CSV table of N, CA and C in Angstrom, one decimal:
chain,number,residue,atom,x,y,z
J,1,UNK,N,30.4,19.9,47.7
J,1,UNK,CA,30.3,18.5,47.8
J,1,UNK,C,29.0,18.1,48.5
J,2,UNK,N,28.5,18.9,49.5
J,2,UNK,CA,27.4,18.5,50.3
J,2,UNK,C,26.1,19.0,49.8
J,3,UNK,N,26.0,19.8,48.7
J,3,UNK,CA,24.8,20.4,48.3
J,3,UNK,C,23.8,19.4,47.8
J,4,UNK,N,24.2,18.3,47.3
J,4,UNK,CA,23.3,17.2,46.8
J,4,UNK,C,23.1,16.1,47.8
J,5,UNK,N,23.5,16.4,49.1
J,5,UNK,CA,23.4,15.4,50.2
J,5,UNK,C,22.5,15.9,51.3
J,6,UNK,N,22.1,15.0,52.2
J,6,UNK,CA,21.3,15.4,53.3
J,6,UNK,C,21.7,14.4,54.5
J,7,UNK,N,21.3,14.8,55.7
J,7,UNK,CA,21.5,14.0,56.9
J,7,UNK,C,22.9,13.6,57.1
J,8,UNK,N,23.8,14.5,56.9
J,8,UNK,CA,25.2,14.3,57.0
J,8,UNK,C,25.7,14.2,58.4
J,9,UNK,N,26.4,13.2,58.7
J,9,UNK,CA,27.1,13.1,60.0
J,9,UNK,C,28.6,12.7,59.8
J,10,UNK,N,29.4,13.3,60.6
J,10,UNK,CA,30.9,13.0,60.6
J,10,UNK,C,31.3,12.6,62.0
J,11,UNK,N,31.9,11.4,62.1
J,11,UNK,CA,32.3,10.9,63.4
J,11,UNK,C,33.8,10.7,63.4
J,12,UNK,N,34.5,11.4,64.3
J,12,UNK,CA,35.9,11.2,64.5
J,12,UNK,C,36.1,10.4,65.8
J,13,UNK,N,36.9,9.3,65.6
J,13,UNK,CA,37.3,8.4,66.7
J,13,UNK,C,38.8,8.3,66.8
J,14,UNK,N,39.3,8.7,68.0
J,14,UNK,CA,40.8,8.6,68.1
J,14,UNK,C,41.3,7.1,67.9
J,15,UNK,N,42.4,7.0,67.2
J,15,UNK,CA,42.9,5.6,67.0
J,15,UNK,C,44.1,5.4,67.9
J,16,UNK,N,44.3,4.2,68.5
J,16,UNK,CA,45.4,4.0,69.3
J,16,UNK,C,46.7,4.0,68.5
J,17,UNK,N,47.8,4.3,69.2
J,17,UNK,CA,49.1,4.3,68.4
J,17,UNK,C,49.3,2.9,67.8
J,18,UNK,N,49.8,2.9,66.5
J,18,UNK,CA,49.9,1.7,65.8
J,18,UNK,C,51.3,1.3,65.6
J,19,UNK,N,51.6,0.0,65.9
J,19,UNK,CA,52.9,-0.5,65.7
J,19,UNK,C,53.2,-0.7,64.2
J,20,UNK,N,52.2,-0.7,63.3
J,20,UNK,CA,52.4,-0.8,61.9
J,20,UNK,C,52.6,0.5,61.2
J,21,UNK,N,52.3,1.6,61.9
J,21,UNK,CA,52.4,2.9,61.3
J,21,UNK,C,53.8,3.5,61.5
J,22,UNK,N,54.3,4.1,60.6
J,22,UNK,CA,55.6,4.7,60.7
J,22,UNK,C,55.5,6.1,61.4
J,23,UNK,N,54.3,6.5,61.7
J,23,UNK,CA,54.1,7.8,62.3
J,23,UNK,C,53.7,7.7,63.8
J,24,UNK,N,54.2,8.5,64.6
J,24,UNK,CA,53.8,8.6,66.0
J,24,UNK,C,52.8,9.7,66.2
J,25,UNK,N,52.4,10.3,65.1
J,25,UNK,CA,51.5,11.5,65.2
J,25,UNK,C,50.0,10.9,65.6
J,26,UNK,N,49.2,11.7,66.3
J,26,UNK,CA,47.9,11.3,66.6
J,26,UNK,C,47.1,11.1,65.3
J,27,UNK,N,46.2,10.1,65.4
J,27,UNK,CA,45.4,9.7,64.2
J,27,UNK,C,43.9,9.6,64.7
J,28,UNK,N,43.0,9.8,63.7
J,28,UNK,CA,41.6,9.7,63.9
J,28,UNK,C,41.0,8.9,62.8
J,29,UNK,N,40.0,8.0,63.2
J,29,UNK,CA,39.2,7.4,62.2
J,29,UNK,C,38.2,8.4,61.8
J,30,UNK,N,37.9,8.6,60.5
J,30,UNK,CA,37.0,9.6,60.0
J,30,UNK,C,35.9,9.0,59.2
J,31,UNK,N,34.7,8.9,59.8
J,31,UNK,CA,33.6,8.2,59.2
J,31,UNK,C,32.5,9.3,58.8
J,32,UNK,N,32.2,9.4,57.5
J,32,UNK,CA,31.1,10.3,57.0
J,32,UNK,C,30.0,9.4,56.6
J,33,UNK,N,28.8,9.8,57.0
J,33,UNK,CA,27.5,9.1,56.6
J,33,UNK,C,26.6,10.2,56.1
J,34,UNK,N,25.9,9.8,55.0
J,34,UNK,CA,25.0,10.8,54.3
J,34,UNK,C,24.0,10.1,53.5
J,35,UNK,N,23.0,10.8,53.1
J,35,UNK,CA,22.0,10.3,52.1
J,35,UNK,C,22.0,11.3,50.9
J,36,UNK,N,21.8,10.8,49.7
J,36,UNK,CA,21.5,11.8,48.7
J,36,UNK,C,20.2,12.4,48.9
J,37,UNK,N,19.9,13.5,48.2
J,37,UNK,CA,18.6,14.1,48.3
J,37,UNK,C,17.4,13.3,47.9
J,38,UNK,N,17.6,12.2,47.1
J,38,UNK,CA,16.5,11.4,46.6
J,38,UNK,C,16.5,10.0,47.0
J,39,UNK,N,17.4,9.6,48.0
J,39,UNK,CA,17.5,8.2,48.4
J,39,UNK,C,17.3,8.0,49.9
J,40,UNK,N,16.8,6.9,50.3
J,40,UNK,CA,16.6,6.6,51.7
J,40,UNK,C,17.9,5.9,52.2
J,41,UNK,N,18.7,5.4,51.3
J,41,UNK,CA,19.9,4.6,51.7
J,41,UNK,C,21.0,5.6,52.2
J,42,UNK,N,21.8,5.1,53.2
J,42,UNK,CA,22.9,5.9,53.6
J,42,UNK,C,24.2,5.4,52.9
J,43,UNK,N,25.0,6.3,52.6
J,43,UNK,CA,26.3,6.0,52.0
J,43,UNK,C,27.4,6.4,53.0
J,44,UNK,N,28.6,5.9,52.9
J,44,UNK,CA,29.7,6.2,53.8
J,44,UNK,C,31.0,6.5,53.0
J,45,UNK,N,31.8,7.3,53.6
J,45,UNK,CA,33.1,7.6,53.2
J,45,UNK,C,34.0,7.4,54.5
J,46,UNK,N,35.0,6.6,54.4
J,46,UNK,CA,35.8,6.4,55.6
J,46,UNK,C,37.3,6.7,55.2
J,47,UNK,N,38.0,7.3,56.2
J,47,UNK,CA,39.4,7.6,56.0
J,47,UNK,C,40.1,7.7,57.4
J,48,UNK,N,41.4,8.0,57.3
J,48,UNK,CA,42.1,8.2,58.5
J,48,UNK,C,42.7,9.6,58.4
J,49,UNK,N,42.6,10.4,59.5
J,49,UNK,CA,43.2,11.7,59.6
J,49,UNK,C,44.4,11.6,60.5
J,50,UNK,N,45.5,12.1,60.0
J,50,UNK,CA,46.8,12.2,60.8
J,50,UNK,C,47.2,13.6,61.0
J,51,UNK,N,47.5,13.9,62.3
J,51,UNK,CA,47.9,15.3,62.6
J,51,UNK,C,49.1,15.7,61.6
J,52,UNK,N,49.0,16.9,61.1
J,52,UNK,CA,50.1,17.3,60.1
J,52,UNK,C,51.4,17.6,60.9
J,53,UNK,N,52.5,17.0,60.4
J,53,UNK,CA,53.7,17.3,61.0
J,53,UNK,C,54.0,18.8,60.9
J,54,UNK,N,54.4,19.4,61.9
J,54,UNK,CA,54.7,20.9,61.9
J,54,UNK,C,53.5,21.7,61.9
J,55,UNK,N,52.3,21.1,62.0
J,55,UNK,CA,51.1,21.9,62.0
J,55,UNK,C,50.9,22.7,63.3
J,56,UNK,N,49.9,23.5,63.3
J,56,UNK,CA,49.6,24.4,64.5
J,56,UNK,C,48.7,23.7,65.5
J,57,UNK,N,48.5,22.4,65.4
J,57,UNK,CA,47.6,21.7,66.3
J,57,UNK,C,46.3,21.4,65.8
J,58,UNK,N,45.8,22.1,64.8
J,58,UNK,CA,44.5,21.9,64.2
J,58,UNK,C,44.6,21.5,62.8
J,59,UNK,N,45.8,21.1,62.3
J,59,UNK,CA,46.0,20.7,60.9
J,59,UNK,C,46.0,19.2,60.8
J,60,UNK,N,45.3,18.7,59.8
J,60,UNK,CA,45.2,17.3,59.6
J,60,UNK,C,45.3,16.9,58.2
J,61,UNK,N,45.8,15.7,57.9
J,61,UNK,CA,45.9,15.1,56.6
J,61,UNK,C,45.1,13.9,56.5
J,62,UNK,N,44.1,13.9,55.6
J,62,UNK,CA,43.2,12.8,55.4
J,62,UNK,C,43.6,11.9,54.3
J,63,UNK,N,43.5,10.6,54.5
J,63,UNK,CA,43.7,9.6,53.5
J,63,UNK,C,42.5,8.6,53.5
J,64,UNK,N,41.9,8.4,52.3
J,64,UNK,CA,40.8,7.5,52.3
J,64,UNK,C,41.1,6.1,52.6
J,65,UNK,N,40.1,5.3,52.9
J,65,UNK,CA,40.3,3.8,53.1
J,65,UNK,C,39.7,3.1,51.9
J,66,UNK,N,40.0,1.9,51.7
J,66,UNK,CA,39.5,1.1,50.6
J,66,UNK,C,39.9,1.6,49.3
J,67,UNK,N,39.0,1.7,48.3
J,67,UNK,CA,39.3,2.2,47.0
J,67,UNK,C,39.6,3.7,47.0
J,68,UNK,N,39.3,4.4,48.1
J,68,UNK,CA,39.7,5.8,48.2
J,68,UNK,C,41.1,6.0,48.8
J,69,UNK,N,41.8,5.0,49.0
J,69,UNK,CA,43.2,5.1,49.6
J,69,UNK,C,44.1,6.0,48.8
J,70,UNK,N,43.8,6.2,47.5
J,70,UNK,CA,44.6,7.0,46.6
J,70,UNK,C,44.3,8.5,46.8
J,71,UNK,N,43.2,8.8,47.5
J,71,UNK,CA,42.7,10.2,47.7
J,71,UNK,C,43.2,10.7,49.0
J,72,UNK,N,43.8,11.9,49.0
J,72,UNK,CA,44.2,12.6,50.2
J,72,UNK,C,43.7,14.0,50.2
J,73,UNK,N,43.6,14.6,51.4
J,73,UNK,CA,43.2,16.0,51.5
J,73,UNK,C,43.8,16.5,52.8
J,74,UNK,N,43.9,17.8,52.8
J,74,UNK,CA,44.4,18.5,54.0
J,74,UNK,C,43.2,19.3,54.6
J,75,UNK,N,43.1,19.3,55.9
J,75,UNK,CA,42.0,20.2,56.5
J,75,UNK,C,42.6,20.8,57.8
J,76,UNK,N,42.0,21.9,58.1
J,76,UNK,CA,42.4,22.7,59.3
J,76,UNK,C,41.2,23.2,60.1
J,77,UNK,N,41.4,23.1,61.4
J,77,UNK,CA,40.4,23.7,62.3
J,77,UNK,C,40.6,25.2,62.3
J,78,UNK,N,39.7,26.0,61.9
J,78,UNK,CA,39.9,27.5,61.9
J,78,UNK,C,39.4,28.1,63.2
J,79,UNK,N,38.4,27.5,63.8
J,79,UNK,CA,37.9,28.0,65.1
J,79,UNK,C,36.9,27.0,65.7
J,80,UNK,N,36.5,27.3,66.9
J,80,UNK,CA,35.6,26.4,67.6
J,80,UNK,C,35.0,27.2,68.8
J,81,UNK,N,33.9,26.7,69.3
J,81,UNK,CA,33.3,27.3,70.4
J,81,UNK,C,32.3,26.3,71.1
J,82,UNK,N,31.7,26.8,72.2
J,82,UNK,CA,30.8,26.0,72.9
J,82,UNK,C,29.6,27.0,73.3
J,83,UNK,N,28.5,26.8,72.7
J,83,UNK,CA,27.3,27.6,73.1
J,83,UNK,C,26.7,27.2,74.4
J,84,UNK,N,26.2,28.1,75.2
J,84,UNK,CA,25.6,27.7,76.5
J,84,UNK,C,24.3,26.9,76.2
J,85,UNK,N,23.9,26.2,77.3
J,85,UNK,CA,22.6,25.5,77.1
J,85,UNK,C,21.5,26.4,76.8
J,86,UNK,N,20.5,25.9,76.1
J,86,UNK,CA,19.3,26.8,75.8
J,86,UNK,C,18.5,27.0,77.0
J,87,UNK,N,18.1,28.2,77.2
J,87,UNK,CA,17.3,28.5,78.4
J,87,UNK,C,15.9,29.0,78.0
J,88,UNK,N,14.9,28.3,78.4
J,88,UNK,CA,13.6,28.6,78.0
J,88,UNK,C,12.9,29.5,79.1
J,89,UNK,N,11.8,30.1,78.8
J,89,UNK,CA,11.1,31.0,79.7
J,89,UNK,C,10.7,30.4,81.0
J,90,UNK,N,10.4,29.1,81.0
J,90,UNK,CA,10.0,28.4,82.2
J,90,UNK,C,11.2,27.9,83.1
J,91,UNK,N,12.4,28.3,82.7
J,91,UNK,CA,13.5,27.9,83.4
J,91,UNK,C,14.1,26.6,83.0
J,92,UNK,N,13.3,25.8,82.3
J,92,UNK,CA,13.8,24.5,81.8
J,92,UNK,C,14.6,24.7,80.6
J,93,UNK,N,15.6,23.9,80.3
J,93,UNK,CA,16.4,24.0,79.2
J,93,UNK,C,17.2,22.8,78.9
J,94,UNK,N,18.0,22.8,77.9
J,94,UNK,CA,18.9,21.7,77.5
J,94,UNK,C,19.9,21.5,78.6
J,95,UNK,N,20.3,20.2,78.8
J,95,UNK,CA,21.3,19.9,79.9
J,95,UNK,C,22.7,20.3,79.5
J,96,UNK,N,23.0,20.4,78.2
J,96,UNK,CA,24.3,20.7,77.8
J,96,UNK,C,24.3,21.7,76.6
J,97,UNK,N,25.4,22.4,76.4
J,97,UNK,CA,25.5,23.3,75.3
J,97,UNK,C,25.7,22.6,74.0
J,98,UNK,N,26.1,23.4,73.0
J,98,UNK,CA,26.3,22.9,71.7
J,98,UNK,C,27.7,23.3,71.2
J,99,UNK,N,28.6,22.3,71.2
J,99,UNK,CA,29.9,22.5,70.7
J,99,UNK,C,29.9,22.6,69.2
J,100,UNK,N,30.8,23.5,68.6
J,100,UNK,CA,30.8,23.7,67.2
J,100,UNK,C,32.3,23.9,66.8
J,101,UNK,N,32.5,23.7,65.5
J,101,UNK,CA,33.9,23.9,64.9
J,101,UNK,C,33.7,24.4,63.5
J,102,UNK,N,34.7,25.2,63.0
J,102,UNK,CA,34.7,25.6,61.6
J,102,UNK,C,36.0,25.0,61.0
J,103,UNK,N,35.9,24.3,59.9
J,103,UNK,CA,37.1,23.8,59.3
J,103,UNK,C,37.2,24.2,57.8
J,104,UNK,N,38.4,24.3,57.3
J,104,UNK,CA,38.7,24.5,55.9
J,104,UNK,C,39.3,23.2,55.4
J,105,UNK,N,38.9,22.8,54.2
J,105,UNK,CA,39.4,21.6,53.6
J,105,UNK,C,39.9,21.9,52.2
J,106,UNK,N,41.0,21.3,51.8
J,106,UNK,CA,41.6,21.5,50.5
J,106,UNK,C,40.9,20.7,49.4
J,107,UNK,N,41.1,21.1,48.2
J,107,UNK,CA,40.6,20.4,47.1
J,107,UNK,C,41.1,19.0,46.9
J,108,UNK,N,40.3,18.1,46.5
J,108,UNK,CA,40.8,16.7,46.2
J,108,UNK,C,40.5,16.4,44.7
J,109,UNK,N,40.7,15.2,44.3
J,109,UNK,CA,40.4,14.8,42.9
J,109,UNK,C,38.9,14.8,42.7
J,110,UNK,N,38.1,14.7,43.8
J,110,UNK,CA,36.6,14.6,43.7
J,110,UNK,C,35.9,15.7,44.3
J,111,UNK,N,36.5,16.6,45.0
J,111,UNK,CA,35.8,17.7,45.7
J,111,UNK,C,36.5,19.0,45.6
J,112,UNK,N,35.7,20.1,45.6
J,112,UNK,CA,36.3,21.4,45.6
J,112,UNK,C,36.8,21.7,47.0
J,113,UNK,N,37.5,22.8,47.2
J,113,UNK,CA,37.9,23.3,48.5
J,113,UNK,C,36.7,23.9,49.1
J,114,UNK,N,36.7,24.0,50.5
J,114,UNK,CA,35.5,24.6,51.1
J,114,UNK,C,35.7,24.8,52.6
J,115,UNK,N,34.6,25.3,53.2
J,115,UNK,CA,34.6,25.5,54.6
J,115,UNK,C,33.3,24.8,55.1
J,116,UNK,N,33.5,24.1,56.3
J,116,UNK,CA,32.4,23.4,56.9
J,116,UNK,C,32.2,24.0,58.3
J,117,UNK,N,31.0,24.0,58.8
J,117,UNK,CA,30.6,24.3,60.2
J,117,UNK,C,30.0,23.1,60.7
J,118,UNK,N,30.7,22.5,61.8
J,118,UNK,CA,30.2,21.3,62.4
J,118,UNK,C,29.5,21.7,63.7
J,119,UNK,N,28.5,20.9,64.1
J,119,UNK,CA,27.8,21.1,65.3
J,119,UNK,C,27.5,19.7,65.9
J,120,UNK,N,27.6,19.6,67.3
J,120,UNK,CA,27.3,18.4,67.9
J,120,UNK,C,25.8,18.1,67.9
J,121,UNK,N,25.0,19.1,67.7
J,121,UNK,CA,23.6,18.9,67.7
J,121,UNK,C,23.0,18.8,66.2
J,122,UNK,N,22.0,18.0,66.0
J,122,UNK,CA,21.4,17.8,64.7
J,122,UNK,C,20.9,19.1,64.2
J,123,UNK,N,20.3,19.9,65.0
J,123,UNK,CA,19.7,21.2,64.5
J,123,UNK,C,20.7,22.2,64.2
J,124,UNK,N,22.0,22.0,64.4
J,124,UNK,CA,23.0,23.0,64.0
J,124,UNK,C,23.2,24.0,65.0
J,125,UNK,N,23.8,25.1,64.6
J,125,UNK,CA,24.2,26.2,65.6
J,125,UNK,C,23.3,27.4,65.6
J,126,UNK,N,22.4,27.5,64.6
J,126,UNK,CA,21.5,28.6,64.6
J,126,UNK,C,22.0,29.7,63.7
J,127,UNK,N,21.1,30.5,63.1
J,127,UNK,CA,21.4,31.5,62.2
J,127,UNK,C,22.3,32.6,62.7
J,128,UNK,N,22.2,33.0,63.9
J,128,UNK,CA,23.0,34.1,64.5
J,128,UNK,C,24.5,33.7,64.5
J,129,UNK,N,24.7,32.4,64.9
J,129,UNK,CA,26.1,31.9,65.0
J,129,UNK,C,26.7,31.8,63.6
J,130,UNK,N,25.9,31.3,62.7
J,130,UNK,CA,26.4,31.2,61.3
J,130,UNK,C,26.7,32.6,60.8
J,131,UNK,N,25.9,33.5,61.0
J,131,UNK,CA,26.1,34.9,60.6
J,131,UNK,C,27.4,35.4,61.1
J,132,UNK,N,27.7,35.2,62.4
J,132,UNK,CA,28.9,35.7,63.1
J,132,UNK,C,30.1,35.0,62.5
J,133,UNK,N,30.0,33.7,62.3
J,133,UNK,CA,31.1,33.0,61.7
J,133,UNK,C,31.4,33.5,60.3
J,134,UNK,N,30.4,33.7,59.5
J,134,UNK,CA,30.6,34.3,58.1
J,134,UNK,C,31.3,35.6,58.2
J,135,UNK,N,30.9,36.5,59.1
J,135,UNK,CA,31.5,37.8,59.3
J,135,UNK,C,33.0,37.7,59.7
J,136,UNK,N,33.3,36.8,60.6
J,136,UNK,CA,34.7,36.6,61.0
J,136,UNK,C,35.5,36.1,59.9
J,137,UNK,N,35.0,35.1,59.1
J,137,UNK,CA,35.7,34.6,58.0
J,137,UNK,C,35.9,35.7,56.9
J,138,UNK,N,34.9,36.5,56.7
J,138,UNK,CA,35.0,37.5,55.6
J,138,UNK,C,36.0,38.6,56.0
J,139,UNK,N,36.4,38.7,57.3
J,139,UNK,CA,37.4,39.6,57.7
J,139,UNK,C,38.8,39.0,57.8
J,140,UNK,N,38.9,37.8,57.3
J,140,UNK,CA,40.2,37.1,57.3
J,140,UNK,C,41.2,37.8,56.4
J,141,UNK,N,42.5,37.6,56.8
J,141,UNK,CA,43.6,38.2,55.9
J,141,UNK,C,43.8,37.3,54.7
J,142,UNK,N,43.2,36.1,54.6
J,142,UNK,CA,43.4,35.2,53.6
J,142,UNK,C,42.3,35.3,52.5
J,143,UNK,N,42.6,35.7,51.3
J,143,UNK,CA,41.7,35.9,50.3
J,143,UNK,C,40.8,34.7,50.0
J,144,UNK,N,41.4,33.5,50.0
J,144,UNK,CA,40.6,32.3,49.7
J,144,UNK,C,39.5,32.1,50.8
J,145,UNK,N,39.9,32.3,52.1
J,145,UNK,CA,38.9,32.1,53.2
J,145,UNK,C,37.8,33.2,53.0
J,146,UNK,N,38.1,34.4,52.7
J,146,UNK,CA,37.1,35.4,52.5
J,146,UNK,C,36.1,35.0,51.4
J,147,UNK,N,36.6,34.5,50.3
J,147,UNK,CA,35.8,34.0,49.2
J,147,UNK,C,34.9,32.9,49.6
J,148,UNK,N,35.5,31.9,50.3
J,148,UNK,CA,34.7,30.7,50.8
J,148,UNK,C,33.6,31.1,51.8
J,149,UNK,N,33.9,32.2,52.6
J,149,UNK,CA,32.9,32.6,53.6
J,149,UNK,C,31.5,32.9,53.0
J,150,UNK,N,31.6,33.4,51.8
J,150,UNK,CA,30.3,33.8,51.1
J,150,UNK,C,29.6,32.6,50.5
J,151,UNK,N,30.3,31.4,50.5
J,151,UNK,CA,29.7,30.2,49.9
J,151,UNK,C,29.2,29.2,50.9
J,152,UNK,N,29.2,29.6,52.1
J,152,UNK,CA,28.7,28.6,53.2
J,152,UNK,C,27.2,28.4,53.0
J,153,UNK,N,26.7,27.2,53.1
J,153,UNK,CA,25.3,26.9,53.0
J,153,UNK,C,25.0,25.8,54.0
J,154,UNK,N,23.7,25.6,54.3
J,154,UNK,CA,23.3,24.6,55.3
J,154,UNK,C,22.9,23.3,54.6
J,155,UNK,N,23.4,22.2,55.1
J,155,UNK,CA,23.1,20.9,54.6
J,155,UNK,C,21.7,20.5,55.0
J,156,UNK,N,20.9,19.9,54.1
J,156,UNK,CA,19.5,19.5,54.4
J,156,UNK,C,19.5,18.5,55.5
J,157,UNK,N,18.6,18.6,56.5
J,157,UNK,CA,18.4,17.6,57.5
J,157,UNK,C,16.9,17.3,57.6
J,158,UNK,N,16.6,16.0,57.7
J,158,UNK,CA,15.2,15.6,57.9
J,158,UNK,C,14.9,15.3,59.4
């Protein structure tokens, strides 16, 4: 889905418990912003993620908002980490590390299934971390995850 996109950001915001919702499960507002490879305009996709009942803590069910309300998807956090702050030769470095997460998402009416690697930093996690993530996923006991590990690519950033 992201191969024809650039400058992708995904923002998750916890939603307060709702008196109108029949679910007491945690929910997140899910806002995706991106540009196509040929446009300067940003597009958005917005939905609500609800923790999956009976999930392992990292399982979520997404439902679109607006005209996408008919679209649903399931996604799971496969792993996460926190890289230490960058240390430069002069002793100066970044004030904080780089948190990252790896997610699997199910196929929808509009998108194939896949794996994403998220990073809090615009520059991503670096080639070595991506290589290690690919290796770990390739060693998974799940055939689908092993296949998807070979299809991971970097989204264009300006």
